[in-house]
Amino acid sequence: MKKVISLFAACLLLVGMMAFAGFSASAATPKEDIVAAVKAAMPDKYEDQYLPMLENVLSQIDVTAEQAETVIGYIDTVKAAIKADKGASLSEYSKEEVAVVLDNFDKACTTLGLTYEFVDAEDPDHEGDVDCIIYLEEGTKIGSVDGDGVKKTGAPETNTALMVVFGAFVVVAAGAAVYGKKLLASR
Amino acid sequence: MMKRVFTALRKSPFYKGFFLLLPYVLAVAVIFSGVILVYQEVVSTSEYYRVFTGNADTTAGERPSTPPGEVVPDKGHIPVIPFESQWATLNVDGWEERDIPVYFGDSKAILKKGAGMWFNSRFCGQGGKTVLSAHVTRHFYEIEDTVVGTRITMDTVYGQYVYEVSEIKIFSYKDSSLIKQDGSQNTLVMYTCYPRKNGYQTKAERMALVCTMVSGKEWATYG
């Protein structure tokens, strides 16, 4: 079964996954309203883990009170559709639940003037991991949401491959030079 | 039969010519590989090159276009930092590597240029964990030589932050619990592959410096 934590995390961003507490808009700014709605919609254990993503998206856009109200409506829809916390893997949820999340995530992005795409993760730790790349409507990338987080911090792969090829060339060249010399000497 | 073919082949001028030319061909390949390697390691990561090619980093503070409707301005927040832009310069006391550029995001392309900040972490002064990663073969080579108590300075586009290494941890590349927000306040986590002699292995462990903020202005978040 494919583990697609990053897809789930991306969906958590704007729509909130679990229905646990009611929410009433009372925070000072539209962005704070959205964050408060998501916090109210998800269990505490996910709150710390995923909220910085949402805040980092919001920090790069402007949000009106009308947009916030619409987005909070989508969050409420998801709250109503997801009956219980089944963990952080999308595969644990029914097709219907996933469809509601994705549909409302799409609507929330449209409302906020954002587009997105799911792409294969750069460094997948699990088969089928995807990243969610978020853009402004005009195409500027404003975020990349992944599920795992720990990056590959050894040597960059291209350079490793090049160094191996480089080393192989040196060894073969040295061998060929010695053999060529022998051939010349035997003439 | 095979022996006869091989003997005939050895006597042919093509065979000798091939081995006489081979060192020159390989020498050209070695030089070519070297040039590409130097280009990737030095030229393409140089700020001068990025300016020359028009790919210089955008500066922080530029706000995207405003949507229709009334916008309530943010108060007490750090300036807008565009994704993938450089937002800080990192210096660790005692390191030979100086002025490490820190970018918002930690894609492969970013880690070739400097240290990357995980998108699911907070900026300095926002009260949570700031998580930075960089290649052990490049900017974070000296992590293994760092001791508890070392002073770390982050010069960001909105002010200077000083940290002190409070813990050094080694963790599995599969375990992201250390880098996730856990309620700890104003913490800087810097990690890379460990040990550095295994830096070319994809499944090496990671070493992290967990640092506590000593000074710096605090800012609001939306939460």
mmCIF file with all atom_site columns, C-alpha atoms in Angstrom, chain A residues 13 28-33 35-36 39 48-67 122-123 125 134 136 138 141-160 162-163 165-166 169-170 172-174 176-177 179-181 183-184 186-187, chain B residues 10 15-16 19-20 22-23 26-27 29-30 33-34 36-37 40-41 63-74 77 80-84 104 106-108 111-112 117-123 126 133-138 171 173 175-176 179-183 191-193 199-200 202 206 221-223:
data_model
loop_
_atom_site.group_PDB
_atom_site.id
_atom_site.type_symbol
_atom_site.label_atom_id
_atom_site.label_alt_id
_atom_site.label_comp_id
_atom_site.label_asym_id
_atom_site.label_entity_id
_atom_site.label_seq_id
_atom_site.pdbx_PDB_ins_code
_atom_site.Cartn_x
_atom_site.Cartn_y
_atom_site.Cartn_z
_atom_site.occupancy
_atom_site.B_iso_or_equiv
_atom_site.pdbx_formal_charge
_atom_site.auth_seq_id
_atom_site.auth_comp_id
_atom_site.auth_asym_id
_atom_site.auth_atom_id
_atom_site.pdbx_PDB_model_num
ATOM 1   C CA . LEU A 1 13  ? -2.968  22.749 4.847   1.00 0.00 ? 13  LEU A CA 1
ATOM 2   C CA . ALA A 1 28  ? -8.106  39.691 14.195  1.00 0.00 ? 28  ALA A CA 1
ATOM 3   C CA . THR A 1 29  ? -7.152  39.209 10.543  1.00 0.00 ? 29  THR A CA 1
ATOM 4   C CA . PRO A 1 30  ? -8.487  36.978 7.744   1.00 0.00 ? 30  PRO A CA 1
ATOM 5   C CA . LYS A 1 31  ? -5.291  34.932 7.772   1.00 0.00 ? 31  LYS A CA 1
ATOM 6   C CA . GLU A 1 32  ? -5.598  34.388 11.507  1.00 0.00 ? 32  GLU A CA 1
ATOM 7   C CA . ASP A 1 33  ? -9.227  33.346 10.970  1.00 0.00 ? 33  ASP A CA 1
ATOM 8   C CA . VAL A 1 35  ? -5.377  29.378 10.804  1.00 0.00 ? 35  VAL A CA 1
ATOM 9   C CA . ALA A 1 36  ? -7.757  29.332 13.767  1.00 0.00 ? 36  ALA A CA 1
ATOM 10  C CA . LYS A 1 39  ? -6.470  24.497 14.297  1.00 0.00 ? 39  LYS A CA 1
ATOM 11  C CA . ASP A 1 48  ? 2.296   21.721 15.584  1.00 0.00 ? 48  ASP A CA 1
ATOM 12  C CA . GLN A 1 49  ? 3.434   19.463 12.778  1.00 0.00 ? 49  GLN A CA 1
ATOM 13  C CA . TYR A 1 50  ? 1.563   21.011 9.890   1.00 0.00 ? 50  TYR A CA 1
ATOM 14  C CA . LEU A 1 51  ? 0.588   24.576 10.750  1.00 0.00 ? 51  LEU A CA 1
ATOM 15  C CA . PRO A 1 52  ? 3.925   26.172 9.761   1.00 0.00 ? 52  PRO A CA 1
ATOM 16  C CA . MET A 1 53  ? 3.266   25.053 6.148   1.00 0.00 ? 53  MET A CA 1
ATOM 17  C CA . LEU A 1 54  ? -0.064  26.836 6.133   1.00 0.00 ? 54  LEU A CA 1
ATOM 18  C CA . GLU A 1 55  ? 1.410   29.949 7.732   1.00 0.00 ? 55  GLU A CA 1
ATOM 19  C CA . ASN A 1 56  ? 4.293   30.007 5.253   1.00 0.00 ? 56  ASN A CA 1
ATOM 20  C CA . VAL A 1 57  ? 1.795   29.922 2.375   1.00 0.00 ? 57  VAL A CA 1
ATOM 21  C CA . LEU A 1 58  ? -0.376  32.617 3.924   1.00 0.00 ? 58  LEU A CA 1
ATOM 22  C CA . SER A 1 59  ? 2.640   34.853 4.610   1.00 0.00 ? 59  SER A CA 1
ATOM 23  C CA . GLN A 1 60  ? 3.184   35.198 0.858   1.00 0.00 ? 60  GLN A CA 1
ATOM 24  C CA . ILE A 1 61  ? -0.352  36.141 -0.173  1.00 0.00 ? 61  ILE A CA 1
ATOM 25  C CA . ASP A 1 62  ? -2.975  38.694 0.733   1.00 0.00 ? 62  ASP A CA 1
ATOM 26  C CA . VAL A 1 63  ? -6.333  37.426 1.991   1.00 0.00 ? 63  VAL A CA 1
ATOM 27  C CA . THR A 1 64  ? -9.569  39.386 2.248   1.00 0.00 ? 64  THR A CA 1
ATOM 28  C CA . ALA A 1 65  ? -12.252 38.768 4.864   1.00 0.00 ? 65  ALA A CA 1
ATOM 29  C CA . GLU A 1 66  ? -14.572 37.437 2.116   1.00 0.00 ? 66  GLU A CA 1
ATOM 30  C CA . GLN A 1 67  ? -11.968 34.958 0.928   1.00 0.00 ? 67  GLN A CA 1
ATOM 31  C CA . GLU A 1 122 ? 12.312  14.457 -5.113  1.00 0.00 ? 122 GLU A CA 1
ATOM 32  C CA . ASP A 1 123 ? 13.683  12.109 -2.475  1.00 0.00 ? 123 ASP A CA 1
ATOM 33  C CA . ASP A 1 125 ? 11.311  7.573  1.450   1.00 0.00 ? 125 ASP A CA 1
ATOM 34  C CA . ILE A 1 134 ? 1.825   25.597 -4.641  1.00 0.00 ? 134 ILE A CA 1
ATOM 35  C CA . LEU A 1 136 ? 0.343   31.985 -7.321  1.00 0.00 ? 136 LEU A CA 1
ATOM 36  C CA . GLU A 1 138 ? 0.576   33.891 -12.368 1.00 0.00 ? 138 GLU A CA 1
ATOM 37  C CA . LYS A 1 141 ? 6.124   29.111 -6.819  1.00 0.00 ? 141 LYS A CA 1
ATOM 38  C CA . ILE A 1 142 ? 5.337   29.894 -3.176  1.00 0.00 ? 142 ILE A CA 1
ATOM 39  C CA . GLY A 1 143 ? 5.751   26.559 -1.459  1.00 0.00 ? 143 GLY A CA 1
ATOM 40  C CA . SER A 1 144 ? 6.567   22.886 -1.626  1.00 0.00 ? 144 SER A CA 1
ATOM 41  C CA . VAL A 1 145 ? 4.838   20.622 0.852   1.00 0.00 ? 145 VAL A CA 1
ATOM 42  C CA . ASP A 1 146 ? 6.428   17.254 1.573   1.00 0.00 ? 146 ASP A CA 1
ATOM 43  C CA . GLY A 1 147 ? 5.591   14.624 4.105   1.00 0.00 ? 147 GLY A CA 1
ATOM 44  C CA . ASP A 1 148 ? 8.936   13.338 5.300   1.00 0.00 ? 148 ASP A CA 1
ATOM 45  C CA . GLY A 1 149 ? 11.188  16.315 5.724   1.00 0.00 ? 149 GLY A CA 1
ATOM 46  C CA . VAL A 1 150 ? 14.623  14.758 6.297   1.00 0.00 ? 150 VAL A CA 1
ATOM 47  C CA . LYS A 1 151 ? 16.595  15.582 3.175   1.00 0.00 ? 151 LYS A CA 1
ATOM 48  C CA . LYS A 1 152 ? 19.413  13.732 1.439   1.00 0.00 ? 152 LYS A CA 1
ATOM 49  C CA . THR A 1 153 ? 22.425  15.747 2.550   1.00 0.00 ? 153 THR A CA 1
ATOM 50  C CA . GLY A 1 154 ? 25.307  13.625 1.312   1.00 0.00 ? 154 GLY A CA 1
ATOM 51  C CA . ALA A 1 155 ? 27.151  14.541 -1.857  1.00 0.00 ? 155 ALA A CA 1
ATOM 52  C CA . PRO A 1 156 ? 24.879  15.842 -4.632  1.00 0.00 ? 156 PRO A CA 1
ATOM 53  C CA . GLU A 1 157 ? 24.071  12.846 -6.863  1.00 0.00 ? 157 GLU A CA 1
ATOM 54  C CA . THR A 1 158 ? 25.197  14.397 -10.138 1.00 0.00 ? 158 THR A CA 1
ATOM 55  C CA . ASN A 1 159 ? 28.601  15.144 -8.712  1.00 0.00 ? 159 ASN A CA 1
ATOM 56  C CA . THR A 1 160 ? 28.947  11.668 -7.249  1.00 0.00 ? 160 THR A CA 1
ATOM 57  C CA . LEU A 1 162 ? 30.591  12.536 -12.367 1.00 0.00 ? 162 LEU A CA 1
ATOM 58  C CA . MET A 1 163 ? 33.376  11.714 -9.922  1.00 0.00 ? 163 MET A CA 1
ATOM 59  C CA . VAL A 1 165 ? 33.025  8.532  -14.292 1.00 0.00 ? 165 VAL A CA 1
ATOM 60  C CA . PHE A 1 166 ? 36.030  10.818 -13.837 1.00 0.00 ? 166 PHE A CA 1
ATOM 61  C CA . PHE A 1 169 ? 38.350  7.481  -17.098 1.00 0.00 ? 169 PHE A CA 1
ATOM 62  C CA . VAL A 1 170 ? 41.609  8.126  -15.254 1.00 0.00 ? 170 VAL A CA 1
ATOM 63  C CA . VAL A 1 172 ? 41.304  3.291  -18.054 1.00 0.00 ? 172 VAL A CA 1
ATOM 64  C CA . ALA A 1 173 ? 43.391  6.089  -19.588 1.00 0.00 ? 173 ALA A CA 1
ATOM 65  C CA . ALA A 1 174 ? 46.390  5.089  -17.471 1.00 0.00 ? 174 ALA A CA 1
ATOM 66  C CA . ALA A 1 176 ? 45.590  2.300  -22.149 1.00 0.00 ? 176 ALA A CA 1
ATOM 67  C CA . ALA A 1 177 ? 48.646  4.573  -22.044 1.00 0.00 ? 177 ALA A CA 1
ATOM 68  C CA . TYR A 1 179 ? 49.495  -0.697 -23.144 1.00 0.00 ? 179 TYR A CA 1
ATOM 69  C CA . GLY A 1 180 ? 49.974  1.789  -25.993 1.00 0.00 ? 180 GLY A CA 1
ATOM 70  C CA . LYS A 1 181 ? 53.569  2.334  -24.896 1.00 0.00 ? 181 LYS A CA 1
ATOM 71  C CA . LEU A 1 183 ? 52.743  -1.613 -28.443 1.00 0.00 ? 183 LEU A CA 1
ATOM 72  C CA . LEU A 1 184 ? 55.002  1.172  -29.608 1.00 0.00 ? 184 LEU A CA 1
ATOM 73  C CA . SER A 1 186 ? 57.175  -3.818 -29.727 1.00 0.00 ? 186 SER A CA 1
ATOM 74  C CA . ARG A 1 187 ? 57.153  -2.195 -33.174 1.00 0.00 ? 187 ARG A CA 1
ATOM 75  C CA . ARG B 2 10  ? 45.910  -8.095 -32.963 1.00 0.00 ? 10  ARG B CA 1
ATOM 76  C CA . TYR B 2 15  ? 43.801  -2.661 -33.360 1.00 0.00 ? 15  TYR B CA 1
ATOM 77  C CA . LYS B 2 16  ? 47.102  -0.837 -32.802 1.00 0.00 ? 16  LYS B CA 1
ATOM 78  C CA . PHE B 2 19  ? 45.049  1.544  -28.483 1.00 0.00 ? 19  PHE B CA 1
ATOM 79  C CA . LEU B 2 20  ? 47.350  4.345  -29.581 1.00 0.00 ? 20  LEU B CA 1
ATOM 80  C CA . LEU B 2 22  ? 42.581  5.564  -26.770 1.00 0.00 ? 22  LEU B CA 1
ATOM 81  C CA . PRO B 2 23  ? 44.714  7.469  -24.205 1.00 0.00 ? 23  PRO B CA 1
ATOM 82  C CA . LEU B 2 26  ? 40.229  9.319  -22.629 1.00 0.00 ? 26  LEU B CA 1
ATOM 83  C CA . ALA B 2 27  ? 42.405  12.307 -21.765 1.00 0.00 ? 27  ALA B CA 1
ATOM 84  C CA . ALA B 2 29  ? 37.065  12.816 -21.623 1.00 0.00 ? 29  ALA B CA 1
ATOM 85  C CA . VAL B 2 30  ? 38.908  13.352 -18.309 1.00 0.00 ? 30  VAL B CA 1
ATOM 86  C CA . SER B 2 33  ? 34.514  15.652 -16.948 1.00 0.00 ? 33  SER B CA 1
ATOM 87  C CA . GLY B 2 34  ? 36.789  17.886 -14.904 1.00 0.00 ? 34  GLY B CA 1
ATOM 88  C CA . ILE B 2 36  ? 31.827  19.908 -15.870 1.00 0.00 ? 36  ILE B CA 1
ATOM 89  C CA . LEU B 2 37  ? 32.729  19.109 -12.266 1.00 0.00 ? 37  LEU B CA 1
ATOM 90  C CA . GLN B 2 40  ? 28.913  22.388 -11.095 1.00 0.00 ? 40  GLN B CA 1
ATOM 91  C CA . GLU B 2 41  ? 30.935  22.838 -7.900  1.00 0.00 ? 41  GLU B CA 1
ATOM 92  C CA . ARG B 2 63  ? 4.437   41.308 -1.770  1.00 0.00 ? 63  ARG B CA 1
ATOM 93  C CA . PRO B 2 64  ? 2.437   39.419 -4.402  1.00 0.00 ? 64  PRO B CA 1
ATOM 94  C CA . SER B 2 65  ? -0.414  41.155 -6.204  1.00 0.00 ? 65  SER B CA 1
ATOM 95  C CA . THR B 2 66  ? -3.340  42.100 -4.003  1.00 0.00 ? 66  THR B CA 1
ATOM 96  C CA . PRO B 2 67  ? -6.623  40.235 -4.542  1.00 0.00 ? 67  PRO B CA 1
ATOM 97  C CA . PRO B 2 68  ? -9.882  42.184 -4.832  1.00 0.00 ? 68  PRO B CA 1
ATOM 98  C CA . GLY B 2 69  ? -11.590 43.129 -1.570  1.00 0.00 ? 69  GLY B CA 1
ATOM 99  C CA . GLU B 2 70  ? -10.423 44.744 1.648   1.00 0.00 ? 70  GLU B CA 1
ATOM 100 C CA . VAL B 2 71  ? -7.081  43.532 2.879   1.00 0.00 ? 71  VAL B CA 1
ATOM 101 C CA . VAL B 2 72  ? -6.188  43.829 6.546   1.00 0.00 ? 72  VAL B CA 1
ATOM 102 C CA . PRO B 2 73  ? -2.440  44.470 6.714   1.00 0.00 ? 73  PRO B CA 1
ATOM 103 C CA . ASP B 2 74  ? -0.295  42.163 8.815   1.00 0.00 ? 74  ASP B CA 1
ATOM 104 C CA . HIS B 2 77  ? 5.007   39.879 11.268  1.00 0.00 ? 77  HIS B CA 1
ATOM 105 C CA . VAL B 2 80  ? 7.318   38.716 3.183   1.00 0.00 ? 80  VAL B CA 1
ATOM 106 C CA . ILE B 2 81  ? 10.034  36.253 2.235   1.00 0.00 ? 81  ILE B CA 1
ATOM 107 C CA . PRO B 2 82  ? 9.502   34.792 -1.238  1.00 0.00 ? 82  PRO B CA 1
ATOM 108 C CA . PHE B 2 83  ? 9.868   31.022 -1.536  1.00 0.00 ? 83  PHE B CA 1
ATOM 109 C CA . GLU B 2 84  ? 13.323  29.920 -2.740  1.00 0.00 ? 84  GLU B CA 1
ATOM 110 C CA . PHE B 2 104 ? 13.556  29.464 2.041   1.00 0.00 ? 104 PHE B CA 1
ATOM 111 C CA . ASP B 2 106 ? 15.270  22.854 0.791   1.00 0.00 ? 106 ASP B CA 1
ATOM 112 C CA . SER B 2 107 ? 15.023  21.363 -2.695  1.00 0.00 ? 107 SER B CA 1
ATOM 113 C CA . LYS B 2 108 ? 18.016  19.712 -4.363  1.00 0.00 ? 108 LYS B CA 1
ATOM 114 C CA . LEU B 2 111 ? 21.039  22.619 -1.363  1.00 0.00 ? 111 LEU B CA 1
ATOM 115 C CA . LYS B 2 112 ? 23.532  23.020 -4.200  1.00 0.00 ? 112 LYS B CA 1
ATOM 116 C CA . MET B 2 117 ? 15.061  25.919 5.417   1.00 0.00 ? 117 MET B CA 1
ATOM 117 C CA . TRP B 2 118 ? 12.342  23.256 5.537   1.00 0.00 ? 118 TRP B CA 1
ATOM 118 C CA . PHE B 2 119 ? 9.003   24.690 4.393   1.00 0.00 ? 119 PHE B CA 1
ATOM 119 C CA . ASN B 2 120 ? 7.274   23.123 7.395   1.00 0.00 ? 120 ASN B CA 1
ATOM 120 C CA . SER B 2 121 ? 9.427   25.041 9.873   1.00 0.00 ? 121 SER B CA 1
ATOM 121 C CA . ARG B 2 122 ? 9.353   28.577 11.222  1.00 0.00 ? 122 ARG B CA 1
ATOM 122 C CA . PHE B 2 123 ? 11.589  31.550 10.591  1.00 0.00 ? 123 PHE B CA 1
ATOM 123 C CA . GLN B 2 126 ? 8.642   33.164 15.149  1.00 0.00 ? 126 GLN B CA 1
ATOM 124 C CA . SER B 2 133 ? 19.859  21.290 6.128   1.00 0.00 ? 133 SER B CA 1
ATOM 125 C CA . ALA B 2 134 ? 22.895  21.389 3.832   1.00 0.00 ? 134 ALA B CA 1
ATOM 126 C CA . HIS B 2 135 ? 25.264  18.944 2.168   1.00 0.00 ? 135 HIS B CA 1
ATOM 127 C CA . VAL B 2 136 ? 27.972  17.432 4.370   1.00 0.00 ? 136 VAL B CA 1
ATOM 128 C CA . THR B 2 137 ? 30.350  17.689 1.431   1.00 0.00 ? 137 THR B CA 1
ATOM 129 C CA . ARG B 2 138 ? 29.720  21.419 1.157   1.00 0.00 ? 138 ARG B CA 1
ATOM 130 C CA . PHE B 2 171 ? 19.178  10.293 14.170  1.00 0.00 ? 171 PHE B CA 1
ATOM 131 C CA . TYR B 2 173 ? 17.204  9.479  7.999   1.00 0.00 ? 173 TYR B CA 1
ATOM 132 C CA . ASP B 2 175 ? 12.989  9.649  11.633  1.00 0.00 ? 175 ASP B CA 1
ATOM 133 C CA . SER B 2 176 ? 11.666  13.159 11.189  1.00 0.00 ? 176 SER B CA 1
ATOM 134 C CA . ILE B 2 179 ? 12.771  18.347 12.896  1.00 0.00 ? 179 ILE B CA 1
ATOM 135 C CA . LYS B 2 180 ? 9.012   18.563 13.418  1.00 0.00 ? 180 LYS B CA 1
ATOM 136 C CA . GLN B 2 181 ? 7.522   21.288 15.587  1.00 0.00 ? 181 GLN B CA 1
ATOM 137 C CA . ASP B 2 182 ? 7.063   19.963 19.091  1.00 0.00 ? 182 ASP B CA 1
ATOM 138 C CA . GLY B 2 183 ? 6.299   23.032 21.136  1.00 0.00 ? 183 GLY B CA 1
ATOM 139 C CA . TYR B 2 191 ? 21.489  18.804 10.239  1.00 0.00 ? 191 TYR B CA 1
ATOM 140 C CA . THR B 2 192 ? 23.490  16.957 7.620   1.00 0.00 ? 192 THR B CA 1
ATOM 141 C CA . CYS B 2 193 ? 24.663  13.428 6.773   1.00 0.00 ? 193 CYS B CA 1
ATOM 142 C CA . GLY B 2 199 ? 28.431  11.225 2.948   1.00 0.00 ? 199 GLY B CA 1
ATOM 143 C CA . TYR B 2 200 ? 28.254  9.483  -0.395  1.00 0.00 ? 200 TYR B CA 1
ATOM 144 C CA . THR B 2 202 ? 22.226  7.681  0.472   1.00 0.00 ? 202 THR B CA 1
ATOM 145 C CA . ARG B 2 206 ? 22.046  12.446 10.212  1.00 0.00 ? 206 ARG B CA 1
ATOM 146 C CA . THR B 2 221 ? 2.661   34.147 13.636  1.00 0.00 ? 221 THR B CA 1
ATOM 147 C CA . TYR B 2 222 ? -0.888  33.687 12.351  1.00 0.00 ? 222 TYR B CA 1
ATOM 148 C CA . GLY B 2 223 ? -1.650  30.932 14.826  1.00 0.00 ? 223 GLY B CA 1
#
